[in-house]
PDB file of C-alpha atoms in Angstrom:
ATOM      1  CA  MET A 201      81.203 201.432  36.938  1.00 43.00           C
ATOM      2  CA  LYS A 202      84.255 203.692  37.381  1.00 42.00           C
ATOM      3  CA  THR A 203      82.708 205.229  40.505  1.00 44.00           C
ATOM      4  CA  ILE A 204      82.221 201.765  42.041  1.00 44.00           C
ATOM      5  CA  LYS A 205      85.831 200.806  41.279  1.00 44.00           C
ATOM      6  CA  ILE A 206      87.136 204.043  42.779  1.00 42.00           C
ATOM      7  CA  GLN A 207      85.096 203.409  45.930  1.00 48.00           C
ATOM      8  CA  LYS A 208      86.474 199.860  46.199  1.00 48.00           C
ATOM      9  CA  LEU A 209      90.038 201.091  45.748  1.00 45.00           C
ATOM     10  CA  LEU A 210      89.461 203.788  48.370  1.00 50.00           C
ATOM     11  CA  LEU A 211      88.160 201.239  50.857  1.00 50.00           C
ATOM     12  CA  LEU A 212      91.082 198.934  50.106  1.00 48.00           C
ATOM     13  CA  PHE A 213      93.469 201.853  50.606  1.00 50.00           C
ATOM     14  CA  ILE A 214      91.873 202.611  53.963  1.00 55.00           C
ATOM     15  CA  GLY A 215      92.306 198.990  55.042  1.00 53.00           C
ATOM     16  CA  VAL A 216      95.993 199.086  54.148  1.00 50.00           C
ATOM     17  CA  LEU A 217      96.414 202.526  55.716  1.00 55.00           C
ATOM     18  CA  LEU A 218      94.965 201.330  59.014  1.00 61.00           C
ATOM     19  CA  THR A 219      97.427 198.442  59.125  1.00 56.00           C
ATOM     20  CA  ILE A 220     100.401 200.655  58.247  1.00 48.00           C
ATOM     21  CA  THR A 221      99.338 203.103  60.947  1.00 57.00           C
ATOM     22  CA  LEU A 222      99.142 200.316  63.518  1.00 58.00           C
ATOM     23  CA  ASN A 223     102.591 199.013  62.581  1.00 57.00           C
ATOM     24  CA  ALA A 224     104.099 202.473  62.744  1.00 53.00           C
ATOM     25  CA  GLN A 225     102.507 203.531  66.017  1.00 54.00           C
ATOM     26  CA  ASN A 226     102.682 200.303  68.021  1.00 55.00           C
ATOM     27  CA  LYS A 227     106.265 200.769  69.211  1.00 49.00           C
ATOM     28  CA  LYS A 228     105.609 199.500  72.720  1.00 54.00           C
ATOM     29  CA  ASN A 229     103.834 196.388  71.418  1.00 69.00           C
ATOM     30  CA  TYR A 230     101.152 196.744  74.073  1.00 82.00           C
ATOM     31  CA  LYS A 231      98.659 193.885  74.177  1.00 90.00           C
ATOM     32  CA  PRO A 232      95.199 194.729  75.558  1.00 95.00           C
ATOM     33  CA  LYS A 233      93.675 192.352  78.092  1.00 96.00           C
ATOM     34  CA  ASN A 234      89.976 193.069  77.412  1.00 97.00           C
ATOM     35  CA  LEU A 235      87.648 194.795  74.942  1.00 98.00           C
ATOM     36  CA  GLU A 236      87.726 198.143  76.728  1.00 97.00           C
ATOM     37  CA  GLU A 237      91.530 198.220  76.598  1.00 96.00           C
ATOM     38  CA  ALA A 238      91.463 197.158  72.939  1.00 96.00           C
ATOM     39  CA  ILE A 239      89.224 200.099  72.044  1.00 96.00           C
ATOM     40  CA  THR A 240      91.408 202.471  74.079  1.00 94.00           C
ATOM     41  CA  GLN A 241      94.543 201.170  72.382  1.00 93.00           C
ATOM     42  CA  LEU A 242      93.117 201.619  68.893  1.00 93.00           C
ATOM     43  CA  ASP A 243      92.086 205.131  69.873  1.00 91.00           C
ATOM     44  CA  ILE A 244      95.696 205.846  70.842  1.00 89.00           C
ATOM     45  CA  LEU A 245      97.223 204.225  67.770  1.00 87.00           C
ATOM     46  CA  PHE A 246      95.024 205.718  65.065  1.00 88.00           C
ATOM     47  CA  LEU A 247      95.640 209.271  63.873  1.00 86.00           C
ATOM     48  CA  ASP A 248      92.724 211.724  63.889  1.00 88.00           C
ATOM     49  CA  SER A 249      92.772 211.786  60.090  1.00 86.00           C
ATOM     50  CA  THR A 250      92.393 207.999  60.028  1.00 86.00           C
ATOM     51  CA  LYS A 251      89.503 208.160  62.494  1.00 91.00           C
ATOM     52  CA  ASN A 252      87.753 210.676  60.242  1.00 90.00           C
ATOM     53  CA  GLN A 253      88.081 208.293  57.310  1.00 88.00           C
ATOM     54  CA  ILE A 254      86.552 205.497  59.394  1.00 90.00           C
ATOM     55  CA  ILE A 255      83.652 207.733  60.430  1.00 92.00           C
ATOM     56  CA  ASP A 256      82.849 208.411  56.760  1.00 91.00           C
ATOM     57  CA  LEU A 257      82.364 204.670  56.105  1.00 91.00           C
ATOM     58  CA  SER A 258      79.312 202.574  56.869  1.00 94.00           C
ATOM     59  CA  GLU A 259      79.849 199.869  59.482  1.00 95.00           C
ATOM     60  CA  GLN A 260      79.575 197.160  56.833  1.00 93.00           C
ATOM     61  CA  GLU A 261      82.158 198.851  54.585  1.00 91.00           C
ATOM     62  CA  PHE A 262      84.545 199.317  57.493  1.00 92.00           C
ATOM     63  CA  LEU A 263      84.349 195.680  58.566  1.00 92.00           C
ATOM     64  CA  ALA A 264      84.591 194.331  55.007  1.00 88.00           C
ATOM     65  CA  ARG A 265      87.766 196.281  54.286  1.00 86.00           C
ATOM     66  CA  THR A 266      89.549 195.803  57.603  1.00 88.00           C
ATOM     67  CA  HIS A 267      89.049 192.079  58.278  1.00 86.00           C
ATOM     68  CA  PHE A 268      92.030 191.020  56.129  1.00 84.00           C
ATOM     69  CA  PHE A 269      94.261 193.961  57.041  1.00 85.00           C
ATOM     70  CA  THR A 270      93.690 195.590  60.404  1.00 89.00           C
ATOM     71  CA  GLY A 271      91.857 192.495  61.640  1.00 92.00           C
ATOM     72  CA  MET A 272      94.811 190.281  60.739  1.00 91.00           C
ATOM     73  CA  TRP A 273      97.161 192.698  62.492  1.00 91.00           C
ATOM     74  CA  ILE A 274      95.031 192.496  65.646  1.00 93.00           C
ATOM     75  CA  ARG A 275      94.827 188.699  65.512  1.00 94.00           C
ATOM     76  CA  ASN A 276      98.570 188.319  65.017  1.00 91.00           C
ATOM     77  CA  ASN A 277      99.860 191.048  67.327  1.00 91.00           C
ATOM     78  CA  TRP A 278      97.445 190.807  70.231  1.00 94.00           C
ATOM     79  CA  GLY A 279      97.830 187.060  70.755  1.00 93.00           C
ATOM     80  CA  LEU A 280      94.400 185.964  69.555  1.00 96.00           C
ATOM     81  CA  TRP A 281      95.835 182.886  67.825  1.00 94.00           C
ATOM     82  CA  ARG A 282      98.177 182.005  70.676  1.00 88.00           C
ATOM     83  CA  GLY A 283      95.806 182.078  73.631  1.00 89.00           C
ATOM     84  CA  GLY A 284      96.976 185.437  75.029  1.00 92.00           C
ATOM     85  CA  LYS A 285      95.179 187.366  77.742  1.00 95.00           C
ATOM     86  CA  LEU A 286      92.820 189.029  75.277  1.00 97.00           C
ATOM     87  CA  ALA A 287      91.944 185.650  73.750  1.00 97.00           C
ATOM     88  CA  LYS A 288      91.224 184.213  77.203  1.00 97.00           C
ATOM     89  CA  TYR A 289      89.029 187.235  77.946  1.00 98.00           C
ATOM     90  CA  PHE A 290      86.921 186.401  74.898  1.00 98.00           C
ATOM     91  CA  ASN A 291      86.951 182.687  75.750  1.00 97.00           C
ATOM     92  CA  ASN A 292      85.329 183.559  79.067  1.00 97.00           C
ATOM     93  CA  LEU A 293      82.597 185.345  77.101  1.00 97.00           C
ATOM     94  CA  GLY A 294      81.991 182.249  74.971  1.00 97.00           C
ATOM     95  CA  ILE A 295      83.926 183.441  71.897  1.00 98.00           C
ATOM     96  CA  TYR A 296      86.661 181.075  70.697  1.00 97.00           C
ATOM     97  CA  HIS A 297      87.605 181.904  67.090  1.00 97.00           C
ATOM     98  CA  PRO A 298      90.174 184.717  66.570  1.00 97.00           C
ATOM     99  CA  ASP A 299      88.250 186.000  63.524  1.00 96.00           C
ATOM    100  CA  ASP A 300      85.185 186.515  65.721  1.00 97.00           C
ATOM    101  CA  MET A 301      87.280 188.235  68.400  1.00 98.00           C
ATOM    102  CA  SER A 302      88.826 190.723  65.957  1.00 97.00           C
ATOM    103  CA  SER A 303      85.421 191.387  64.377  1.00 97.00           C
ATOM    104  CA  ILE A 304      83.923 192.232  67.765  1.00 98.00           C
ATOM    105  CA  ILE A 305      86.865 194.546  68.482  1.00 97.00           C
ATOM    106  CA  LEU A 306      86.535 196.337  65.139  1.00 96.00           C
ATOM    107  CA  THR A 307      82.742 196.563  65.321  1.00 97.00           C
ATOM    108  CA  SER A 308      82.952 197.958  68.841  1.00 98.00           C
ATOM    109  CA  TYR A 309      85.625 200.461  67.833  1.00 97.00           C
ATOM    110  CA  TYR A 310      83.535 201.670  64.897  1.00 97.00           C
ATOM    111  CA  ARG A 311      80.532 202.153  67.183  1.00 97.00           C
ATOM    112  CA  HIS A 312      82.756 203.840  69.769  1.00 97.00           C
ATOM    113  CA  LEU A 313      83.819 206.437  67.164  1.00 96.00           C
ATOM    114  CA  HIS A 314      80.164 207.022  66.284  1.00 97.00           C
ATOM    115  CA  ASN A 315      79.116 207.304  69.954  1.00 97.00           C
ATOM    116  CA  GLN A 316      76.811 204.321  69.502  1.00 97.00           C
ATOM    117  CA  ASP A 317      75.859 201.538  71.896  1.00 98.00           C
ATOM    118  CA  LEU A 318      78.462 198.780  71.432  1.00 97.00           C
ATOM    119  CA  LYS A 319      75.829 196.043  71.938  1.00 98.00           C
ATOM    120  CA  VAL A 320      78.546 193.583  72.970  1.00 98.00           C
ATOM    121  CA  GLU A 321      76.095 190.947  74.211  1.00 98.00           C
ATOM    122  CA  GLU A 322      74.276 191.092  70.877  1.00 98.00           C
ATOM    123  CA  GLN A 323      77.567 190.662  69.003  1.00 98.00           C
ATOM    124  CA  ILE A 324      78.522 187.691  71.169  1.00 98.00           C
ATOM    125  CA  LYS A 325      75.145 186.040  70.610  1.00 98.00           C
ATOM    126  CA  PHE A 326      75.485 186.501  66.852  1.00 98.00           C
ATOM    127  CA  TYR A 327      78.708 184.470  66.723  1.00 97.00           C
ATOM    128  CA  GLN A 328      77.520 181.876  69.220  1.00 98.00           C
ATOM    129  CA  ASP A 329      74.357 181.346  67.179  1.00 98.00           C
ATOM    130  CA  TYR A 330      76.423 181.077  63.996  1.00 96.00           C
ATOM    131  CA  TRP A 331      78.612 178.268  65.382  1.00 96.00           C
ATOM    132  CA  LYS A 332      75.641 176.493  66.944  1.00 96.00           C
ATOM    133  CA  GLU A 333      73.746 176.540  63.650  1.00 95.00           C
ATOM    134  CA  LEU A 334      76.838 175.372  61.758  1.00 93.00           C
ATOM    135  CA  GLN A 335      77.342 172.501  64.190  1.00 94.00           C
ATOM    136  CA  GLU A 336      73.695 171.453  63.837  1.00 95.00           C
ATOM    137  CA  TYR A 337      73.913 171.765  60.039  1.00 94.00           C
ATOM    138  CA  ASN A 338      77.017 169.572  59.859  1.00 93.00           C
ATOM    139  CA  TYR A 339      75.402 167.010  62.164  1.00 94.00           C
ATOM    140  CA  ARG A 340      72.387 166.729  59.856  1.00 95.00           C
ATOM    141  CA  LEU A 341      74.611 166.453  56.772  1.00 94.00           C
ATOM    142  CA  ILE A 342      76.334 163.450  58.328  1.00 93.00           C
ATOM    143  CA  ASN A 343      73.370 161.743  59.982  1.00 94.00           C
ATOM    144  CA  ASP A 344      70.351 162.600  57.816  1.00 95.00           C
ATOM    145  CA  THR A 345      70.746 161.055  54.343  1.00 94.00           C
ATOM    146  CA  ALA A 346      67.662 162.750  52.879  1.00 96.00           C
ATOM    147  CA  PHE A 347      68.748 166.165  54.152  1.00 96.00           C
ATOM    148  CA  ALA A 348      72.294 165.639  52.830  1.00 94.00           C
ATOM    149  CA  GLN A 349      70.972 164.785  49.349  1.00 95.00           C
ATOM    150  CA  GLN A 350      68.633 167.785  49.443  1.00 96.00           C
ATOM    151  CA  GLU A 351      71.495 170.148  50.349  1.00 94.00           C
ATOM    152  CA  LYS A 352      73.784 168.582  47.742  1.00 93.00           C
ATOM    153  CA  ASN A 353      71.141 169.137  45.037  1.00 93.00           C
ATOM    154  CA  ARG A 354      70.476 172.677  46.255  1.00 94.00           C
ATOM    155  CA  TYR A 355      74.179 173.584  46.143  1.00 91.00           C
ATOM    156  CA  GLU A 356      74.803 172.073  42.708  1.00 90.00           C
ATOM    157  CA  ASN A 357      71.658 173.707  41.285  1.00 92.00           C
ATOM    158  CA  SER A 358      72.743 177.094  42.663  1.00 93.00           C
ATOM    159  CA  ILE A 359      76.055 176.749  40.803  1.00 90.00           C
ATOM    160  CA  ARG A 360      74.243 175.899  37.563  1.00 91.00           C
ATOM    161  CA  GLU A 361      71.899 178.855  38.066  1.00 93.00           C
ATOM    162  CA  ARG A 362      74.854 181.167  38.668  1.00 91.00           C
ATOM    163  CA  ASN A 363      76.508 179.930  35.468  1.00 92.00           C
ATOM    164  CA  GLU A 364      73.334 180.555  33.452  1.00 93.00           C
ATOM    165  CA  ASN A 365      73.119 184.081  34.876  1.00 93.00           C
ATOM    166  CA  LEU A 366      76.719 184.701  33.834  1.00 92.00           C
ATOM    167  CA  LYS A 367      75.917 183.584  30.294  1.00 93.00           C
ATOM    168  CA  GLN A 368      73.131 186.168  30.226  1.00 93.00           C
ATOM    169  CA  GLU A 369      75.430 188.836  31.651  1.00 92.00           C
ATOM    170  CA  PHE A 370      78.021 188.087  28.950  1.00 93.00           C
ATOM    171  CA  PRO A 371      75.992 186.882  25.912  1.00 94.00           C
ATOM    172  CA  ILE A 372      77.765 185.499  22.861  1.00 95.00           C
ATOM    173  CA  GLY A 373      79.038 188.440  20.849  1.00 95.00           C
ATOM    174  CA  SER A 374      79.995 190.468  23.940  1.00 94.00           C
ATOM    175  CA  GLN A 375      83.357 192.197  23.808  1.00 95.00           C
ATOM    176  CA  VAL A 376      85.311 191.754  27.027  1.00 96.00           C
ATOM    177  CA  LYS A 377      88.711 191.999  28.633  1.00 95.00           C
ATOM    178  CA  THR A 378      90.241 189.034  30.436  1.00 95.00           C
ATOM    179  CA  TRP A 379      93.446 187.838  32.057  1.00 94.00           C
ATOM    180  CA  VAL A 380      95.168 184.814  30.494  1.00 95.00           C
ATOM    181  CA  ASP A 381      98.180 182.751  31.520  1.00 93.00           C
ATOM    182  CA  TYR A 382     101.322 182.723  29.407  1.00 93.00           C
ATOM    183  CA  SER A 383     103.823 180.736  31.490  1.00 90.00           C
ATOM    184  CA  PHE A 384     104.040 177.793  33.927  1.00 87.00           C
ATOM    185  CA  PHE A 385     104.953 180.278  36.683  1.00 85.00           C
ATOM    186  CA  GLY A 386     101.436 181.763  36.758  1.00 85.00           C
ATOM    187  CA  SER A 387     102.331 184.894  34.810  1.00 91.00           C
ATOM    188  CA  ARG A 388      99.325 186.608  33.245  1.00 93.00           C
ATOM    189  CA  SER A 389      98.621 189.242  30.633  1.00 95.00           C
ATOM    190  CA  GLU A 390      95.390 190.925  29.531  1.00 95.00           C
ATOM    191  CA  ILE A 391      93.639 190.535  26.208  1.00 96.00           C
ATOM    192  CA  MET A 392      90.544 192.046  24.603  1.00 96.00           C
ATOM    193  CA  GLY A 393      88.183 189.808  22.655  1.00 96.00           C
ATOM    194  CA  GLU A 394      84.707 188.655  21.705  1.00 97.00           C
ATOM    195  CA  ILE A 395      82.862 185.754  23.348  1.00 97.00           C
ATOM    196  CA  VAL A 396      82.007 183.176  20.677  1.00 97.00           C
ATOM    197  CA  ASP A 397      81.016 180.148  22.772  1.00 96.00           C
ATOM    198  CA  TRP A 398      80.506 178.757  26.291  1.00 96.00           C
ATOM    199  CA  ARG A 399      81.262 175.427  27.923  1.00 95.00           C
ATOM    200  CA  THR A 400      80.683 173.941  31.373  1.00 94.00           C
ATOM    201  CA  CYS A 401      83.621 172.135  32.967  1.00 93.00           C
ATOM    202  CA  ILE A 402      83.766 169.732  35.900  1.00 90.00           C
ATOM    203  CA  SER A 403      86.478 170.503  38.428  1.00 85.00           C
ATOM    204  CA  LYS A 404      89.019 167.714  38.947  1.00 82.00           C
ATOM    205  CA  TYR A 405      89.166 168.687  42.620  1.00 80.00           C
ATOM    206  CA  THR A 406      86.502 167.216  44.867  1.00 79.00           C
ATOM    207  CA  ARG A 407      85.127 168.820  48.011  1.00 85.00           C
ATOM    208  CA  ARG A 408      82.511 168.091  50.622  1.00 88.00           C
ATOM    209  CA  LEU A 409      79.526 170.152  51.639  1.00 88.00           C
ATOM    210  CA  GLY A 410      79.749 171.749  55.079  1.00 86.00           C
ATOM    211  CA  SER A 411      82.827 172.020  57.264  1.00 81.00           C
ATOM    212  CA  SER A 412      83.033 168.304  58.080  1.00 77.00           C
ATOM    213  CA  THR A 413      85.164 165.809  56.150  1.00 82.00           C
ATOM    214  CA  LYS A 414      82.182 163.435  56.346  1.00 85.00           C
ATOM    215  CA  GLY A 415      79.710 165.693  54.530  1.00 86.00           C
ATOM    216  CA  PRO A 416      78.314 164.711  51.109  1.00 88.00           C
ATOM    217  CA  GLN A 417      80.730 164.978  48.198  1.00 89.00           C
ATOM    218  CA  ILE A 418      79.698 167.647  45.728  1.00 87.00           C
ATOM    219  CA  GLN A 419      80.347 168.099  42.049  1.00 81.00           C
ATOM    220  CA  SER A 420      81.921 171.478  41.323  1.00 82.00           C
ATOM    221  CA  GLU A 421      81.173 172.981  37.913  1.00 87.00           C
ATOM    222  CA  TYR A 422      82.700 176.092  36.444  1.00 91.00           C
ATOM    223  CA  LEU A 423      82.126 178.046  33.277  1.00 94.00           C
ATOM    224  CA  GLU A 424      84.580 178.875  30.497  1.00 95.00           C
ATOM    225  CA  ALA A 425      84.140 181.230  27.574  1.00 96.00           C
ATOM    226  CA  LYS A 426      85.772 180.812  24.194  1.00 97.00           C
ATOM    227  CA  ILE A 427      87.140 184.201  23.247  1.00 97.00           C
ATOM    228  CA  LYS A 428      88.185 185.358  19.812  1.00 97.00           C
ATOM    229  CA  VAL A 429      91.134 187.655  20.467  1.00 97.00           C
ATOM    230  CA  ILE A 430      90.795 191.159  19.103  1.00 96.00           C
ATOM    231  CA  LYS A 431      93.796 192.716  20.792  1.00 95.00           C
ATOM    232  CA  TYR A 432      96.718 191.689  23.002  1.00 96.00           C
ATOM    233  CA  ILE A 433      97.068 194.505  25.529  1.00 94.00           C
ATOM    234  CA  ASP A 434     100.789 193.730  25.796  1.00 94.00           C
ATOM    235  CA  ALA A 435     101.759 192.744  22.258  1.00 94.00           C
ATOM    236  CA  LYS A 436     105.092 191.348  23.504  1.00 94.00           C
ATOM    237  CA  LYS A 437     103.202 188.578  25.331  1.00 93.00           C
ATOM    238  CA  LYS A 438     101.290 187.437  22.200  1.00 94.00           C
ATOM    239  CA  LYS A 439     103.544 184.512  21.266  1.00 94.00           C
ATOM    240  CA  GLY A 440     103.820 183.362  24.870  1.00 94.00           C
ATOM    241  CA  ILE A 441     100.025 183.356  25.286  1.00 95.00           C
ATOM    242  CA  GLU A 442      99.493 181.486  22.017  1.00 95.00           C
ATOM    243  CA  ARG A 443     102.158 178.887  22.782  1.00 94.00           C
ATOM    244  CA  TYR A 444     101.179 178.277  26.405  1.00 95.00           C
ATOM    245  CA  ASN A 445      97.451 177.940  25.632  1.00 94.00           C
ATOM    246  CA  HIS A 446      97.878 175.984  22.356  1.00 94.00           C
ATOM    247  CA  MET A 447      95.701 178.542  20.594  1.00 94.00           C
ATOM    248  CA  GLU A 448      94.182 178.070  17.158  1.00 91.00           C
ATOM    249  CA  ASN A 449      92.528 180.761  15.013  1.00 93.00           C
ATOM    250  CA  ASP A 450      93.203 183.381  17.725  1.00 94.00           C
ATOM    251  CA  GLU A 451      90.692 181.657  20.052  1.00 97.00           C
ATOM    252  CA  ILE A 452      91.222 180.814  23.713  1.00 96.00           C
ATOM    253  CA  TRP A 453      89.132 179.284  26.524  1.00 96.00           C
ATOM    254  CA  VAL A 454      89.032 181.428  29.676  1.00 95.00           C
ATOM    255  CA  ASN A 455      87.477 180.930  33.130  1.00 93.00           C
ATOM    256  CA  VAL A 456      84.511 183.273  33.497  1.00 92.00           C
ATOM    257  CA  ASN A 457      85.880 184.614  36.806  1.00 90.00           C
ATOM    258  CA  LEU A 458      88.722 186.285  34.884  1.00 91.00           C
ATOM    259  CA  ILE A 459      86.405 188.135  32.493  1.00 93.00           C
ATOM    260  CA  HIS A 460      85.257 191.720  32.923  1.00 91.00           C
ATOM    261  CA  LYS A 461      83.342 194.152  30.757  1.00 87.00           C
ATOM    262  CA  ILE A 462      85.017 196.797  28.637  1.00 85.00           C
ATOM    263  CA  GLU A 463      84.250 200.234  30.067  1.00 72.00           C
TER     264      GLU A 463
END
């Protein structure tokens, strides 16, 4: 478990490092006009040490950890949101979403560093197929009542199945750590405790299936665990946690997404 966390932190660090490097090196604010220039520019901006770190990652790891850092930098600074020359270049290739553009740039750069075939046409087709399938899916959700009900049931059942799996992962009696609120400003502190019960809650916020506002409305369920507090990690926050959560008998209900195992 510790090894996995260290790897995640390392990948996160690399994502931040890439963005810092870009900000530091991009003094001339040069904006590439096509994919070839984008790759060349990244090659200029990144230090050799940074390139070596990228080479040590798998393509999937690199893309997962750079989309929200380096990818955002590319989208914001190279005019992908504002219809700049690079955006128009991709538009002419049939790519219209800035996220897709930055992903193609980053994928191509990774393959460039590994002396691999960029497979640009294959990348373009992947995103075009994705949007085509999404469009067709949304159309069926709106116009095919039986299909919409089927997808609604499938989604809601998948949530219930996930919740049951979480109950098995954290059976009653499990000792866990979790974050809990202690103020109206969203402040949180960590506690250690034992799971003594589960409950399923219905979200007060409604949403619709698919990306259309006309898709079927779905019922969102989430899971909460009742935790008997064993220890307040920050003892100074004890009274605030108890008061804010109206606790009785040192027990508190916590969203399962905030729970993690004790190592």
